[in-house]
Amino acid sequence: MSPVESRLCAICREAIQWKSDGLTNSRVTPADQSLERFRKAAADNCFVCRKLIDLSEEHRKAWDRLDPEAWSPFDEFEELFVFAELEGNTGSPTTLDTAYAWFSECSSHHRERCKDPPTSTDGWLPTRLLDVGAGNASHWKLLISDTDLRGGPAPAYLTLSYRWGTNPQHALLQLSTLDQYRKGSKISDLPQTFQDLVVVARRFGVRYVWIDCFCIIQDCQDDWEAEAPMMRQVYANAACNIAASASDSPEGGLFRSRTIQDIWPGVIVKKSTSGHEGRFYCVDSNYWDRNLLTSSLHSRGWVFQERFLGPRQLYFTRDQVLWECLEGHRCEGFPNGVPLYDSPKSIDQLLVLPEGAERHGQLQDPGGNCCREDAMALDAVNRWCNLVTAYSHCHFTNPEDKLYAFSGIAKFFQEITNETYVAGLWQSRILDLLGWVVTRPQAKPSGAYRAPSWSWASVDGPVEMAKPALGDVEPLLTVLEVHVSTKREEDKTVGVTGGFIKLRGAFITASYTRDSTRAHRLLHVQLDDGDETTISARPWLDTAEVQFGKEAPSTSWFCTVWPFPPKKMLPMRRWRVLSVSC
């Protein structure tokens, strides 16, 4: 790996002047710098400017606010800056050897968290698996686990996260092809992503794989409804999940050609004023999130859960392979660990949930007050809200899958909290969790019923979950009854067919109008004694059908003050309102 100082523009060279008293992180941009000059430097292949110009639009707007820690002296991260040999393709033997080394180390040594994660069940196997053979075997076949793998220890298997594409043409498991696949089919007839998965499985020494299109009967609704709730177990018990992060369809494959120089960090050799020579490394601290969270694969609802539940993940991105387990995160550019990166992998947070009585009413909130008796722990409900908010940004081919694709996460929460799940919310915290709002309203869902109107799962588009009230609070509402009906009584996380909530509290009549002389909207509130008051407020709409323009008629609702004002009201306290719909 050669230094890149010769590939720096004048401004970037000036920004990295190592003086005898250390590196100066903050420097004033020269007066003659401009956006045009910046773009020209990137076009001229300045190592730093080109990296910055490749960021997303959101990051480009804030390129001058990058974390100054991205310029760090070598000795602060010395153990991380050990670089592996790389080849020009992510499917090369060298890359697969590196991936296998991560997998082997985790399987053998990460015993406390990765070996037996709390999401897994010893000896569990999916209903069906694909046997891809070993060595140079040319055929695969479909196995029924209870029949073909009975007796002996449960074998290891890999799972696959991939996109089906807009118009999938590849073979699927159907009632008519079940017998054919049981007998066996050619690996060479599989889409490229599936063929590449076989290559990875054989390098890992794993003979069995699980792919949804071949392990769930696609033209049998009964089979889908039986298998979909088991996705939690499928991914949690897999030896590793392989993600086709750079492909938009099964034909896209796992492996990519790449330019090796773009993977390693930039090395800048500088001398201090006293003559001492040192190295600095230019690290793209946003690389991980840009390649995963913004990819088309990882914006899919089902994949959100797959990443959450699987203890080990191997991501094949557009230019390198990334590794994620419960002990850490690695990539080919940093095979010993990724510096300047704190993973949002949600399962890490859940492993530190409070134990025993602290899961319920004994947990103290930051204000020093106990949660309501028997309520879900504040720590747990806050993490749930964060997960739902992130998940709501995902997309679905079938929006009716919204609760199905989250059911594995819900089951995990159920097991660690012993709470009652009600259509995406938790019964003991129902008043807190009803306060969700839609940040970008979309058209009213036209498909099959999926959840009651008070559930975030009933709408499309991003939502923001309201966090539980803190401090000295007293609810103004009483929950009389919460009921959710589902297709299967034994599994309340999926197949919702109806539901209702009965509340007791003081209700008021309110209507929204727009003041033609002012930009903001007005909420007119009529009290029981006939008095009226007007306050400025923003309406949070569940769908885009309701309008509050100048021509829109005034619409009235029955509302309640939402729902935990302080016992001692403070001046200028903001009261929130909840629109109640049937």
XYZ file of C-alpha atoms in Angstrom:
582
model
C 0.000 0.000 0.000
C 1.663 3.218 -1.165
C 1.212 6.724 0.300
C -1.360 8.954 -1.378
C 0.160 12.338 -0.572
C 0.926 12.849 -4.249
C -2.819 12.495 -4.926
C -3.814 15.358 -2.608
C -4.875 18.788 -3.798
C -3.184 21.875 -2.376
C -5.901 22.550 0.182
C -5.879 18.965 1.486
C -2.083 19.051 1.801
C -2.346 22.301 3.731
C -4.985 20.767 6.023
C -2.539 18.116 7.200
C 0.479 20.074 8.372
C 1.998 18.082 11.216
C 3.806 20.446 13.486
C 6.054 19.515 16.381
C 3.283 20.220 18.881
C 0.840 17.825 17.195
C -1.824 17.788 14.511
C -4.232 20.680 14.285
C -7.714 19.262 13.688
C -9.515 22.509 12.857
C -8.233 24.753 10.101
C -9.834 27.705 8.353
C -10.718 27.035 4.728
C -8.668 29.294 2.412
C -10.499 32.349 1.158
C -10.202 31.263 -2.464
C -11.825 27.867 -1.865
C -15.176 27.320 -3.609
C -17.570 24.547 -4.506
C -16.279 24.646 -8.084
C -12.686 24.277 -6.904
C -13.687 21.410 -4.643
C -15.431 19.619 -7.514
C -12.408 20.164 -9.764
C -10.100 18.668 -7.133
C -12.347 15.615 -6.950
C -12.369 15.330 -10.740
C -8.547 15.583 -10.684
C -8.507 12.519 -8.392
C -7.591 14.164 -5.091
C -7.862 11.243 -2.689
C -9.807 13.140 -0.011
C -12.022 15.279 -2.247
C -13.049 12.294 -4.349
C -14.096 10.395 -1.220
C -16.178 13.331 -0.058
C -17.867 13.945 -3.399
C -18.984 10.291 -3.449
C -21.022 10.725 -0.268
C -24.798 10.874 -0.356
C -26.463 14.208 -1.087
C -27.243 14.662 2.602
C -23.585 14.200 3.504
C -22.361 16.363 0.644
C -24.299 19.277 2.095
C -22.378 18.821 5.329
C -18.983 17.742 3.979
C -17.189 20.481 5.852
C -18.578 19.182 9.168
C -16.921 15.741 9.018
C -15.682 14.390 12.351
C -12.129 15.690 12.866
C -11.228 12.310 14.409
C -11.198 10.954 10.866
C -7.664 12.444 10.832
C -5.947 10.557 13.630
C -2.282 9.782 14.334
C -1.334 6.213 13.537
C -0.416 5.216 17.092
C -3.965 5.813 18.396
C -5.335 2.934 16.284
C -2.131 1.024 15.575
C -3.607 -2.412 16.182
C -6.379 -1.733 13.639
C -4.105 -0.624 10.814
C -2.978 -4.086 9.775
C -3.998 -4.635 6.180
C -4.730 -7.911 4.420
C -3.703 -8.816 0.918
C -6.527 -8.053 -1.492
C -7.470 -9.193 -4.965
C -9.565 -7.491 -7.609
C -12.806 -9.392 -6.908
C -14.824 -9.974 -3.739
C -15.255 -13.623 -4.720
C -11.514 -14.293 -4.864
C -9.944 -17.066 -2.756
C -8.141 -14.423 -0.689
C -11.383 -12.624 0.189
C -13.223 -15.852 0.994
C -10.294 -16.969 3.164
C -10.542 -13.697 5.104
C -14.301 -14.120 5.533
C -13.845 -17.705 6.680
C -11.221 -16.599 9.223
C -13.748 -14.169 10.732
C -16.440 -16.858 10.747
C -14.139 -19.464 12.282
C -12.836 -17.130 14.977
C -16.360 -16.103 15.961
C -17.679 -19.684 15.972
C -14.764 -20.920 18.072
C -13.953 -18.077 20.448
C -16.906 -15.695 20.811
C -18.632 -18.009 23.251
C -20.254 -15.592 25.655
C -22.361 -13.734 23.104
C -22.090 -15.243 19.621
C -21.820 -18.956 20.400
C -25.140 -19.147 22.242
C -26.994 -15.872 21.544
C -30.272 -15.305 23.414
C -32.193 -15.401 20.139
C -31.227 -19.012 19.318
C -32.651 -22.430 20.289
C -30.383 -25.468 20.553
C -31.069 -28.175 17.984
C -33.675 -26.208 16.029
C -33.882 -26.622 12.241
C -36.111 -25.001 9.607
C -38.865 -27.089 8.037
C -36.876 -27.319 4.797
C -33.233 -26.885 3.811
C -31.247 -27.080 0.597
C -28.423 -29.617 0.446
C -25.823 -28.046 -1.865
C -23.382 -30.915 -1.534
C -19.644 -30.664 -1.017
C -16.537 -30.425 -3.149
C -17.448 -30.247 -6.826
C -20.999 -31.584 -6.515
C -23.086 -30.262 -9.405
C -26.602 -30.689 -7.984
C -28.631 -29.482 -5.048
C -31.789 -30.941 -3.584
C -34.560 -29.962 -1.212
C -34.662 -31.681 2.183
C -37.488 -32.030 4.692
C -35.708 -31.669 8.022
C -37.976 -33.943 10.073
C -37.606 -36.717 7.497
C -34.157 -36.323 5.957
C -32.175 -34.973 8.913
C -33.733 -36.982 11.726
C -31.285 -38.361 14.261
C -27.911 -36.964 15.158
C -27.009 -33.357 15.949
C -28.612 -30.531 13.988
C -26.292 -29.541 11.121
C -25.123 -25.982 10.528
C -26.794 -23.983 7.770
C -26.435 -20.577 6.127
C -29.235 -18.138 5.293
C -29.411 -15.570 2.505
C -30.665 -11.980 2.468
C -31.343 -10.807 -1.087
C -33.810 -8.856 -3.197
C -36.370 -10.711 -5.277
C -36.359 -7.987 -7.925
C -39.334 -6.248 -9.482
C -40.320 -9.167 -11.714
C -38.735 -12.385 -10.437
C -38.231 -14.919 -13.218
C -36.160 -17.459 -11.312
C -37.447 -20.840 -10.202
C -39.559 -21.033 -7.050
C -40.752 -23.799 -4.784
C -44.359 -24.481 -5.709
C -46.672 -27.394 -5.131
C -45.966 -28.523 -8.691
C -42.147 -28.426 -8.272
C -41.883 -29.921 -4.789
C -41.184 -33.481 -5.991
C -38.755 -32.271 -8.654
C -36.628 -30.342 -6.157
C -36.702 -33.258 -3.723
C -34.995 -35.351 -6.401
C -32.410 -32.679 -7.198
C -31.578 -29.936 -9.708
C -28.449 -28.452 -11.276
C -26.632 -25.745 -9.360
C -25.731 -24.144 -12.688
C -29.441 -23.493 -13.332
C -29.744 -21.340 -10.213
C -29.627 -17.509 -10.369
C -26.103 -16.127 -9.929
C -26.615 -14.980 -6.327
C -27.652 -18.497 -5.310
C -24.693 -20.021 -7.161
C -22.354 -17.627 -5.354
C -23.941 -18.613 -2.038
C -22.983 -22.225 -2.773
C -19.364 -21.085 -3.259
C -19.388 -19.339 0.138
C -21.064 -22.300 1.860
C -18.453 -24.733 0.584
C -15.588 -22.453 1.652
C -17.165 -22.283 5.116
C -17.580 -26.049 5.229
C -21.372 -25.728 5.525
C -23.429 -28.123 3.416
C -26.929 -26.735 3.966
C -28.494 -23.380 3.106
C -31.896 -21.766 3.575
C -33.325 -19.545 0.805
C -36.904 -18.366 1.234
C -38.021 -18.908 -2.373
C -37.015 -22.584 -2.184
C -37.895 -23.297 1.460
C -41.423 -21.807 1.557
C -44.069 -23.040 -0.884
C -44.805 -19.870 -2.823
C -48.273 -20.793 -4.103
C -49.590 -22.133 -0.785
C -50.968 -19.498 1.605
C -51.238 -22.003 4.450
C -47.550 -22.844 4.167
C -46.591 -19.158 4.062
C -48.648 -18.391 7.173
C -47.027 -21.316 8.979
C -43.472 -20.440 7.933
C -43.490 -16.631 8.153
C -43.786 -16.537 11.979
C -40.747 -18.835 12.200
C -38.391 -16.352 10.531
C -37.065 -15.442 13.946
C -35.857 -18.999 14.489
C -34.629 -19.449 10.909
C -32.184 -16.536 11.107
C -31.348 -16.724 14.805
C -30.195 -20.349 14.528
C -28.230 -19.967 11.289
C -24.457 -20.341 11.426
C -24.217 -17.116 9.410
C -26.434 -14.920 7.255
C -25.014 -13.954 3.864
C -26.280 -10.634 2.456
C -26.258 -9.738 -1.244
C -25.962 -6.048 -0.367
C -24.941 -4.855 -3.842
C -27.580 -6.675 -5.924
C -31.120 -5.689 -6.833
C -32.183 -9.184 -7.921
C -31.107 -12.849 -7.617
C -29.366 -12.548 -10.981
C -27.003 -9.858 -9.663
C -24.669 -12.193 -7.768
C -22.690 -11.704 -4.558
C -19.269 -10.943 -6.015
C -17.978 -7.707 -7.543
C -14.822 -6.486 -9.262
C -13.167 -3.558 -7.489
C -10.247 -1.166 -7.452
C -8.053 -2.225 -4.544
C -6.671 1.275 -3.907
C -10.181 2.506 -3.094
C -10.537 0.051 -0.209
C -7.508 0.848 1.909
C -7.431 4.113 3.859
C -5.262 6.887 2.523
C -1.742 6.961 3.986
C -0.157 10.384 4.410
C 3.497 10.551 5.459
C 4.454 13.850 7.137
C 7.469 15.245 8.937
C 7.247 17.497 11.940
C 9.188 20.735 12.159
C 11.735 18.832 14.273
C 12.245 16.297 11.473
C 10.358 13.360 13.001
C 8.419 11.350 10.422
C 4.950 9.938 11.094
C 1.960 8.543 9.273
C -1.645 9.625 9.227
C -4.553 7.618 7.858
C -7.560 9.107 6.107
C -10.554 6.994 7.165
C -14.062 7.177 5.721
C -16.003 6.850 8.982
C -19.347 6.739 7.127
C -18.424 3.878 4.815
C -20.321 1.167 6.701
C -23.626 2.993 6.929
C -23.471 4.280 3.354
C -22.958 0.778 1.978
C -25.570 -0.919 4.150
C -28.278 1.388 5.440
C -28.692 3.231 2.140
C -28.547 0.162 -0.110
C -31.689 -1.093 -1.804
C -31.412 -4.437 -0.003
C -31.177 -3.003 3.480
C -34.142 -0.703 2.941
C -36.403 -3.779 2.725
C -38.610 -4.589 5.692
C -37.830 -8.303 5.888
C -34.064 -7.643 5.808
C -34.331 -5.330 8.835
C -35.374 -8.310 10.948
C -32.833 -10.630 9.340
C -29.987 -8.361 10.399
C -31.426 -7.962 13.872
C -31.896 -11.673 14.585
C -28.824 -13.252 13.001
C -25.837 -13.430 15.367
C -23.391 -13.352 12.421
C -23.695 -11.370 9.193
C -21.448 -11.364 6.122
C -22.241 -8.516 3.715
C -21.061 -8.583 0.103
C -21.096 -4.894 -0.845
C -20.055 -3.236 -4.094
C -16.326 -3.138 -3.300
C -15.560 -5.181 -0.197
C -16.874 -7.728 2.278
C -18.061 -6.636 5.730
C -18.407 -8.801 8.835
C -20.723 -8.156 11.776
C -21.254 -10.269 14.882
C -22.146 -9.589 18.497
C -18.470 -9.085 19.363
C -17.449 -6.634 16.670
C -17.302 -5.418 13.076
C -14.663 -5.954 10.433
C -14.079 -5.370 6.757
C -11.363 -6.089 4.232
C -9.978 -2.587 4.610
C -9.766 -3.137 8.388
C -9.686 -6.904 8.999
C -8.895 -6.448 12.712
C -11.785 -4.090 13.421
C -13.387 -0.954 12.019
C -12.170 2.281 13.673
C -14.418 5.249 14.360
C -17.552 3.142 13.973
C -20.244 2.327 16.507
C -22.619 -0.227 15.011
C -26.380 0.308 15.309
C -26.929 -3.481 15.260
C -29.976 -3.505 17.457
C -29.513 -6.853 19.145
C -26.467 -5.509 20.983
C -28.700 -3.120 22.901
C -31.154 -5.798 23.948
C -28.462 -7.943 25.524
C -28.130 -5.392 28.319
C -31.794 -5.197 29.246
C -32.305 -5.090 33.026
C -32.789 -8.395 34.788
C -35.521 -9.652 37.104
C -37.794 -7.149 38.808
C -36.060 -4.245 37.053
C -37.793 -5.250 33.819
C -41.023 -3.957 35.249
C -42.123 -1.443 37.853
C -38.913 -1.327 39.876
C -36.860 0.299 37.115
C -36.192 3.943 37.934
C -36.614 6.516 35.189
C -34.091 9.363 34.800
C -36.362 11.668 36.769
C -35.993 9.468 39.839
C -39.550 8.147 39.724
C -40.680 4.552 39.404
C -42.513 3.489 36.287
C -46.165 2.609 36.710
C -46.519 -0.683 38.524
C -46.087 -3.733 36.265
C -45.285 -1.524 33.253
C -42.681 -2.546 30.711
C -39.244 -1.262 31.718
C -38.444 2.220 30.465
C -35.172 1.000 28.981
C -36.939 -1.727 26.998
C -39.779 0.443 25.723
C -37.377 3.159 24.572
C -35.443 0.576 22.575
C -38.663 -0.705 21.097
C -39.575 2.826 20.001
C -36.184 3.253 18.331
C -36.597 -0.032 16.455
C -40.103 0.791 15.244
C -39.054 4.258 14.091
C -36.150 2.810 12.088
C -38.246 -0.067 10.732
C -40.998 2.271 9.538
C -38.607 3.691 6.926
C -38.341 0.290 5.223
C -40.209 -0.711 2.066
C -42.357 -3.739 1.271
C -43.439 -5.482 -1.881
C -46.548 -6.525 0.065
C -47.401 -3.944 2.752
C -49.581 -6.575 4.432
C -46.296 -8.151 5.601
C -45.562 -5.251 7.943
C -46.286 -7.095 11.196
C -45.094 -10.440 9.843
C -41.661 -9.031 9.014
C -41.379 -7.628 12.551
C -42.765 -10.651 14.391
C -39.364 -12.164 15.169
C -38.302 -8.989 16.955
C -41.632 -8.911 18.802
C -41.191 -12.513 19.955
C -37.718 -11.709 21.230
C -39.074 -8.803 23.272
C -41.871 -11.008 24.581
C -39.412 -13.565 25.885
C -37.186 -11.095 27.709
C -39.986 -8.933 29.141
C -42.999 -11.291 29.509
C -45.165 -8.490 28.116
C -48.453 -8.760 26.188
C -48.086 -7.793 22.528
C -50.986 -5.958 20.859
C -50.602 -5.232 17.126
C -47.182 -3.574 17.325
C -47.587 -2.076 20.812
C -47.189 -3.381 24.375
C -50.253 -3.516 26.590
C -48.667 -2.268 29.826
C -47.332 0.813 27.977
C -50.265 1.328 25.642
C -50.863 4.961 26.660
C -47.217 5.838 26.023
C -47.062 4.025 22.701
C -50.291 5.425 21.254
C -48.506 8.734 20.746
C -46.849 7.810 17.438
C -47.074 10.270 14.545
C -46.627 9.871 10.781
C -43.822 12.144 9.624
C -44.557 11.841 5.882
C -48.223 10.871 5.364
C -48.976 8.663 2.377
C -52.145 7.445 0.716
C -54.475 5.387 2.846
C -53.516 1.692 2.503
C -55.820 -0.026 0.027
C -54.728 -3.617 0.595
C -55.892 -6.216 3.072
C -56.505 -5.320 6.715
C -53.296 -5.473 8.724
C -53.862 -3.704 12.075
C -56.276 -1.450 14.028
C -56.087 2.272 13.260
C -54.353 2.953 16.586
C -51.373 0.789 15.547
C -48.422 2.225 13.609
C -48.617 -0.901 11.424
C -51.944 0.274 9.965
C -50.314 3.065 7.933
C -47.591 3.389 5.314
C -44.602 5.667 5.593
C -42.188 6.677 8.359
C -43.489 7.129 11.886
C -41.960 8.686 14.959
C -42.683 6.841 18.185
C -43.363 8.995 21.234
C -41.108 8.103 24.153
C -42.632 7.446 27.601
C -43.265 10.474 29.773
C -40.640 11.181 32.435
C -40.806 12.971 35.725
C -43.705 13.367 38.133
C -46.649 12.480 35.899
C -50.169 11.220 36.329
C -52.218 9.756 33.454
C -55.440 11.520 32.485
C -56.703 8.362 30.780
C -57.546 4.931 32.115
C -57.281 1.850 29.937
C -60.414 -0.239 30.406
C -59.785 -2.925 27.819
C -57.407 -3.790 24.987
C -58.266 -6.585 22.586
C -56.617 -7.837 19.397
C -57.897 -10.812 17.431
C -55.543 -12.897 15.270
C -55.845 -15.834 12.911
C -53.850 -18.045 15.257
C -54.416 -17.836 18.995
C -51.025 -19.402 19.671
C -49.229 -16.543 17.890
C -50.453 -13.010 18.546
C -47.616 -11.333 16.644
C -49.050 -11.969 13.158
C -52.315 -12.399 11.304
C -54.219 -9.554 12.999
C -57.900 -9.555 12.017
C -59.263 -6.826 14.320
C -58.844 -4.959 17.568
C -60.111 -2.197 19.835
C -59.189 -0.123 22.872
C -61.589 1.179 25.513
C -60.401 4.269 27.383
C -61.903 6.393 30.144
C -61.005 10.060 30.380
C -62.019 13.648 29.723
C -62.717 14.316 26.038
C -63.018 17.655 24.295
C -64.193 18.792 20.867
C -61.555 20.359 18.634
C -61.340 21.537 15.027
C -58.485 22.692 12.788
C -58.556 25.716 10.511
C -55.899 27.763 8.736
C -55.697 31.461 9.536
C -55.524 33.259 6.176
C -53.473 36.061 7.731
C -50.876 33.741 9.248
C -48.919 30.734 8.040
C -49.655 28.490 10.982
C -52.754 26.436 11.681
C -55.127 26.989 14.573
C -56.719 24.460 16.875
C -60.093 25.553 18.234
C -60.994 23.775 21.465
C -64.468 23.784 23.021
C -64.733 22.805 26.686
C -67.681 21.178 28.431
C -68.746 24.448 30.057
C -69.034 26.113 26.642
C -65.802 28.104 26.851
C -63.589 28.109 23.769
C -59.885 28.661 23.309
C -57.605 28.801 20.294
C -53.989 27.666 20.157
C -51.440 27.376 17.364
C -50.778 23.722 16.577
C -49.527 21.400 13.874
C -51.787 18.546 12.761
C -50.159 15.121 12.537
C -52.067 13.172 9.894
C -52.049 9.395 9.572
C -52.702 9.518 5.815
C -52.528 12.098 3.028
C -56.288 12.110 2.367
C -57.114 14.783 4.968
C -56.179 18.335 3.963
C -55.905 21.544 5.976
C -55.566 24.006 3.130
C -57.516 27.237 2.827
C -60.283 25.533 0.890
C -60.558 22.509 3.178
C -63.654 22.426 5.391
C -63.215 22.633 9.132
C -63.159 19.137 10.598
C -63.954 18.273 14.209
C -62.714 15.442 16.386
C -63.240 14.228 19.863
C -59.832 14.549 21.518
C -58.191 14.015 24.856
C -55.291 15.821 26.466
C -52.361 13.509 25.769
C -51.966 11.772 28.216
C -49.585 12.549 31.118
C -49.521 16.254 32.068
C -47.435 17.015 35.157
C -49.248 16.970 38.491
C -48.282 20.604 38.947
C -48.892 22.422 35.674
C -46.097 24.745 34.634
C -46.599 27.951 32.615
C -46.271 27.510 28.846
C -46.508 23.735 29.157
C -47.263 22.151 25.753
C -50.255 19.798 25.750
C -50.444 17.226 23.009
C -53.694 15.913 21.582
C -54.689 12.571 20.193
C -57.122 12.250 17.297
C -59.436 9.297 17.819
C -60.684 7.520 14.697
C -62.913 4.501 14.268
